[in-house]
Short mmCIF file of C-alpha atoms and ligand atoms in Angstrom, two decimals:
data_model
loop_
_atom_site.label_atom_id
_atom_site.label_comp_id
_atom_site.label_asym_id
_atom_site.label_seq_id
_atom_site.Cartn_x
_atom_site.Cartn_y
_atom_site.Cartn_z
CA VAL A 5 9.40 36.63 -38.13
CA GLY A 6 10.92 33.57 -36.59
CA PHE A 7 9.63 31.32 -33.84
CA VAL A 8 7.96 32.92 -30.83
CA VAL A 9 7.57 30.96 -27.60
CA VAL A 10 4.09 31.34 -26.15
CA ILE A 11 3.20 30.28 -22.62
CA VAL A 12 -0.30 30.20 -21.17
CA VAL A 13 -0.69 30.86 -17.45
CA LYS A 14 -4.01 30.36 -15.72
CA LEU A 15 -4.09 32.48 -12.57
CA SER A 16 -6.00 30.91 -9.73
CA GLY A 17 -9.11 32.83 -8.80
CA SER A 18 -7.76 32.89 -5.24
CA VAL A 19 -5.35 35.66 -6.32
CA PHE A 20 -8.34 37.94 -6.79
CA SER A 21 -9.70 37.40 -3.33
CA LEU A 22 -10.95 40.65 -1.86
CA GLU A 23 -8.65 40.12 1.10
CA THR A 24 -5.55 38.56 -0.40
CA LYS A 25 -3.08 38.65 2.43
CA ASP A 26 -0.37 36.38 1.10
CA GLU A 27 0.87 37.03 -2.45
CA PRO A 28 -0.16 40.28 -4.08
CA LEU A 29 -0.78 40.25 -7.80
CA LYS A 30 2.34 42.27 -8.65
CA LYS A 31 4.65 39.60 -7.18
CA ILE A 32 2.80 36.82 -8.94
CA LEU A 33 3.08 38.60 -12.28
CA LYS A 34 6.83 39.30 -11.89
CA PRO A 35 8.05 35.99 -13.43
CA ILE A 36 5.71 36.58 -16.37
CA GLU A 37 6.95 40.14 -16.91
CA ASP A 38 10.54 38.92 -16.72
CA GLY A 39 9.78 36.21 -19.27
CA ALA A 40 8.19 38.77 -21.58
CA LYS A 41 11.31 40.94 -21.29
CA ASN A 42 13.29 37.91 -22.47
CA GLY A 43 11.23 37.59 -25.63
CA LYS A 44 8.57 35.09 -24.59
CA ARG A 45 4.90 35.83 -25.08
CA PHE A 46 2.23 35.10 -22.53
CA VAL A 47 -1.48 34.64 -22.38
CA ILE A 48 -2.77 35.08 -18.85
CA VAL A 49 -6.20 33.67 -18.02
CA ALA A 50 -7.75 35.09 -14.86
CA GLY A 51 -10.10 33.01 -12.73
CA GLY A 52 -13.29 34.40 -11.22
CA GLY A 53 -12.40 33.77 -7.60
CA GLU A 54 -14.57 34.43 -4.59
CA VAL A 55 -16.28 37.45 -6.16
CA ALA A 56 -17.58 35.29 -9.03
CA ARG A 57 -18.62 32.59 -6.59
CA LYS A 58 -20.51 35.13 -4.48
CA TYR A 59 -22.39 36.53 -7.49
CA ILE A 60 -23.23 33.02 -8.67
CA GLU A 61 -24.46 32.05 -5.21
CA LEU A 62 -26.71 35.13 -5.00
CA GLY A 63 -28.01 34.69 -8.56
CA ARG A 64 -28.84 31.07 -7.78
CA GLN A 65 -30.87 32.20 -4.78
CA PHE A 66 -32.79 34.49 -7.11
CA GLY A 67 -33.51 31.55 -9.41
CA MET A 68 -31.29 32.58 -12.35
CA ASP A 69 -30.56 29.90 -14.97
CA ASP A 70 -27.12 28.27 -15.02
CA SER A 71 -26.11 29.90 -18.27
CA SER A 72 -26.72 33.36 -16.81
CA LEU A 73 -24.89 32.37 -13.63
CA ASP A 74 -21.92 31.27 -15.74
CA GLN A 75 -22.12 34.54 -17.67
CA MET A 76 -21.78 36.48 -14.42
CA GLY A 77 -18.70 34.37 -13.58
CA ILE A 78 -17.29 35.17 -17.02
CA GLU A 79 -17.84 38.91 -16.58
CA ILE A 80 -16.11 38.88 -13.19
CA SER A 81 -13.14 36.93 -14.57
CA ARG A 82 -12.84 39.59 -17.32
CA VAL A 83 -12.77 42.32 -14.70
CA ASN A 84 -10.01 40.34 -12.95
CA ALA A 85 -8.12 40.22 -16.26
CA MET A 86 -8.40 44.01 -16.48
CA LEU A 87 -6.79 44.21 -13.06
CA VAL A 88 -3.95 42.00 -14.32
CA ASN A 89 -3.39 44.39 -17.23
CA GLY A 90 -3.47 47.34 -14.87
CA CYS A 91 -0.77 45.71 -12.80
CA LEU A 92 1.61 45.05 -15.71
CA ASN A 93 4.21 47.43 -17.13
CA SER A 94 4.95 45.34 -20.22
CA THR A 95 3.28 45.77 -23.59
CA VAL A 96 -0.14 44.39 -22.85
CA TYR A 97 -3.01 44.06 -25.29
CA PRO A 98 -5.30 46.89 -24.23
CA SER A 99 -8.52 44.89 -24.31
CA ILE A 100 -9.84 41.58 -22.96
CA PRO A 101 -10.29 39.14 -25.88
CA LYS A 102 -13.57 37.23 -25.97
CA THR A 103 -12.70 34.61 -28.57
CA LEU A 104 -9.80 32.32 -29.48
CA GLU A 105 -9.38 34.16 -32.73
CA GLU A 106 -9.03 37.48 -30.97
CA VAL A 107 -6.40 36.02 -28.65
CA ALA A 108 -4.41 34.74 -31.63
CA ILE A 109 -4.58 38.16 -33.31
CA ALA A 110 -3.71 40.01 -30.09
CA LEU A 111 -0.61 37.84 -29.63
CA LYS A 112 0.77 39.04 -32.94
CA THR A 113 1.25 42.52 -31.54
CA SER A 114 1.46 42.18 -27.76
CA ASP A 115 3.87 40.45 -25.38
CA ILE A 116 1.13 39.74 -22.88
CA VAL A 117 -2.58 39.16 -23.50
CA SER A 118 -4.99 38.74 -20.57
CA CYS A 119 -8.40 37.07 -20.76
CA GLY A 120 -11.18 35.88 -18.56
CA GLY A 121 -13.84 33.35 -19.52
CA PHE A 122 -15.35 32.73 -22.94
CA HIS A 123 -18.61 30.73 -22.88
CA PRO A 124 -20.96 29.21 -20.30
CA GLY A 125 -20.49 25.53 -19.53
CA HIS A 126 -16.86 25.33 -18.55
CA SER A 127 -14.26 27.02 -16.37
CA THR A 128 -11.37 29.33 -17.09
CA ASN A 129 -9.14 26.22 -17.00
CA ALA A 130 -10.84 25.09 -20.20
CA VAL A 131 -10.38 28.55 -21.72
CA ALA A 132 -6.67 28.41 -20.89
CA ALA A 133 -6.31 24.92 -22.41
CA LEU A 134 -8.17 25.95 -25.58
CA ILE A 135 -5.94 29.00 -25.93
CA ALA A 136 -2.82 26.88 -25.39
CA GLU A 137 -4.04 24.59 -28.17
CA ARG A 138 -4.88 27.45 -30.55
CA VAL A 139 -1.60 29.33 -30.14
CA ARG A 140 0.49 26.12 -29.95
CA ALA A 141 1.77 27.09 -26.53
CA SER A 142 4.99 25.41 -25.48
CA LEU A 143 3.73 25.27 -21.90
CA PHE A 144 0.48 25.59 -19.96
CA VAL A 145 0.96 26.55 -16.32
CA ASN A 146 -2.30 25.97 -14.49
CA THR A 147 -2.02 27.61 -11.09
CA THR A 148 -4.37 26.74 -8.24
CA ASP A 149 -4.60 27.29 -4.51
CA VAL A 150 -3.02 23.90 -3.79
CA GLU A 151 0.47 22.53 -4.60
CA GLY A 152 -0.77 20.19 -7.33
CA VAL A 153 -2.55 16.87 -7.63
CA TYR A 154 -2.49 14.63 -4.56
CA SER A 155 -2.87 10.86 -4.34
CA SER A 156 -6.00 11.50 -2.25
CA ASP A 157 -7.72 14.47 -0.64
CA PRO A 158 -5.02 16.00 1.61
CA ARG A 159 -7.67 17.58 3.83
CA LYS A 160 -9.05 14.17 4.72
CA ASP A 161 -6.07 11.88 4.37
CA LYS A 162 -2.86 12.75 6.19
CA HIS A 163 -0.98 10.22 4.08
CA ALA A 164 -1.93 12.03 0.87
CA LYS A 165 1.13 12.55 -1.34
CA LEU A 166 1.76 15.26 -3.91
CA LEU A 167 2.15 13.51 -7.28
CA SER A 168 5.05 14.76 -9.43
CA ASN A 169 3.20 13.58 -12.53
CA ILE A 170 -0.04 11.96 -13.55
CA GLU A 171 -1.55 10.19 -16.57
CA PRO A 172 -4.51 12.04 -18.13
CA ALA A 173 -6.73 8.95 -17.77
CA LYS A 174 -5.98 8.74 -14.05
CA LEU A 175 -6.60 12.47 -13.54
CA SER A 176 -9.84 12.14 -15.46
CA ARG A 177 -11.02 9.38 -13.09
CA MET A 178 -10.08 11.53 -10.10
CA LEU A 179 -11.98 14.53 -11.47
CA GLU A 180 -15.04 12.41 -12.17
CA ASP A 181 -15.01 11.22 -8.58
CA ALA A 182 -16.92 14.15 -7.13
CA LYS A 183 -16.05 13.23 -3.57
CA MET A 184 -12.36 13.45 -4.23
CA ILE A 185 -12.54 16.92 -5.67
CA ALA A 186 -15.24 18.41 -3.44
CA GLY A 187 -14.28 22.02 -2.93
CA SER A 188 -11.35 21.84 -5.31
CA TYR A 189 -12.92 21.96 -8.76
CA ASP A 190 -10.31 24.57 -9.52
CA LEU A 191 -7.70 21.86 -10.13
CA MET A 192 -8.76 21.23 -13.72
CA ASP A 193 -12.02 20.72 -15.56
CA LEU A 194 -12.71 17.78 -17.84
CA VAL A 195 -12.97 19.95 -20.96
CA ALA A 196 -9.50 21.29 -20.22
CA LEU A 197 -8.13 17.81 -19.68
CA LYS A 198 -9.56 16.51 -22.97
CA VAL A 199 -7.96 19.41 -24.86
CA ILE A 200 -4.60 18.90 -23.13
CA GLU A 201 -4.75 15.22 -24.00
CA ARG A 202 -5.74 15.54 -27.65
CA SER A 203 -3.14 18.19 -28.45
CA ARG A 204 -0.49 16.90 -26.04
CA ILE A 205 -0.05 20.28 -24.42
CA PRO A 206 2.83 20.25 -21.92
CA THR A 207 0.95 21.11 -18.71
CA VAL A 208 1.87 21.64 -15.09
CA ILE A 209 -0.59 22.14 -12.24
CA CYS A 210 1.02 24.12 -9.43
CA LYS A 211 0.46 26.60 -6.65
CA CYS A 212 -0.13 30.24 -7.51
CA ASN A 213 3.03 31.58 -5.91
CA PRO A 214 5.77 33.69 -7.60
CA ASP A 215 8.69 31.32 -6.88
CA ILE A 216 6.71 28.31 -8.02
CA ILE A 217 5.53 30.02 -11.19
CA GLN A 218 9.13 31.06 -11.91
CA ALA A 219 10.30 27.47 -11.40
CA ALA A 220 7.53 26.16 -13.67
CA LEU A 221 8.56 28.64 -16.39
CA ASP A 222 12.16 27.44 -15.96
CA LEU A 223 10.87 23.89 -16.54
CA LYS A 224 11.95 22.80 -13.07
CA ASP A 225 10.06 20.06 -11.26
CA VAL A 226 7.25 21.76 -9.38
CA GLY A 227 3.63 20.80 -8.83
CA THR A 228 2.20 17.99 -10.93
CA LYS A 229 3.02 17.45 -14.57
CA ILE A 230 0.38 15.91 -16.83
CA LEU A 231 1.98 13.14 -18.87
CA VAL A 232 1.06 13.89 -22.48
P1 UTP B 3 -13.58 29.82 -12.74
O1 UTP B 3 -14.31 28.79 -11.95
O2 UTP B 3 -12.74 29.33 -13.79
O3 UTP B 3 -12.80 30.78 -11.80
O4 UTP B 3 -14.59 30.87 -13.34
P2 UTP B 3 -12.20 30.42 -10.36
O5 UTP B 3 -13.28 29.88 -9.48
O6 UTP B 3 -11.54 31.57 -9.89
O7 UTP B 3 -11.24 29.31 -10.80
P3 UTP B 3 -10.14 28.62 -9.94
O8 UTP B 3 -10.80 28.38 -8.62
O9 UTP B 3 -9.00 29.51 -9.87
O10 UTP B 3 -9.90 27.43 -10.80
C1 UTP B 3 -15.63 31.41 -12.56
C2 UTP B 3 -16.98 30.97 -13.09
O11 UTP B 3 -17.24 31.61 -14.33
C3 UTP B 3 -17.94 30.75 -15.21
C4 UTP B 3 -18.21 29.48 -14.42
O12 UTP B 3 -19.44 29.60 -13.77
C5 UTP B 3 -17.08 29.50 -13.42
O13 UTP B 3 -17.37 28.73 -12.27
N1 UTP B 3 -17.18 30.56 -16.46
C6 UTP B 3 -15.85 30.88 -16.54
C7 UTP B 3 -17.82 30.10 -17.59
O14 UTP B 3 -19.01 29.78 -17.55
N2 UTP B 3 -17.13 30.01 -18.76
C8 UTP B 3 -15.83 30.34 -18.87
O15 UTP B 3 -15.27 30.25 -19.99
C9 UTP B 3 -15.17 30.76 -17.70
#
């Protein structure tokens, strides 16, 4: 059937904020819909956002185990993925896949497949990276609520610079340094980074904004590229 280009886009959980004032979901999905119209296929991975965080925080107060807390985050991210499907006019897979295999099968028949989390123990970034690996995605666009990876924490250091690219080993050290990422775990998790590294998945970390996503899909220089 020829070669089909598949792109994986992780949507920052911030898009699913209960009071999103800036970029509504429809605008953010526009570049993806346009790409699908031009014959590309997409897997969209929805984050859990503030709703997931709130449930996890409450569950923790009740003494729930971490696995169950993660499971609540997963369920919320799946509900967010349903909202993504509801927002799209393209041919979407009418269910939220729960395994890599199901994603691969869904992609055979649908232009766009949306998922949330898979298993406890990692974030939706890792899910997105694992999917990108499985479907041999030509690009992984990992959107966050910041512009990309900075040389230091931009909230604390006014000289912090946005890096146009970064070596996996350096990013790994930054992610391990808890202080540097406090409050911004959304950037990337270590499982995701390992997968990106081992399968050399072309990856860009960028802000979840329609123009920036469009530019990333057009392979323009936005956000931070991971050097694989
Ligand atoms: P995320 O942390 O990935 O969503 O998933 P987010 O906070 O919206 O992500 P960013 O901020 O955009 O990056 C929400 C929670 O769901 C659980 C974890 O507890 C995670 O913090 N989860 C998600 C899993 O346990 N496994 C998964 O595969 C996905």
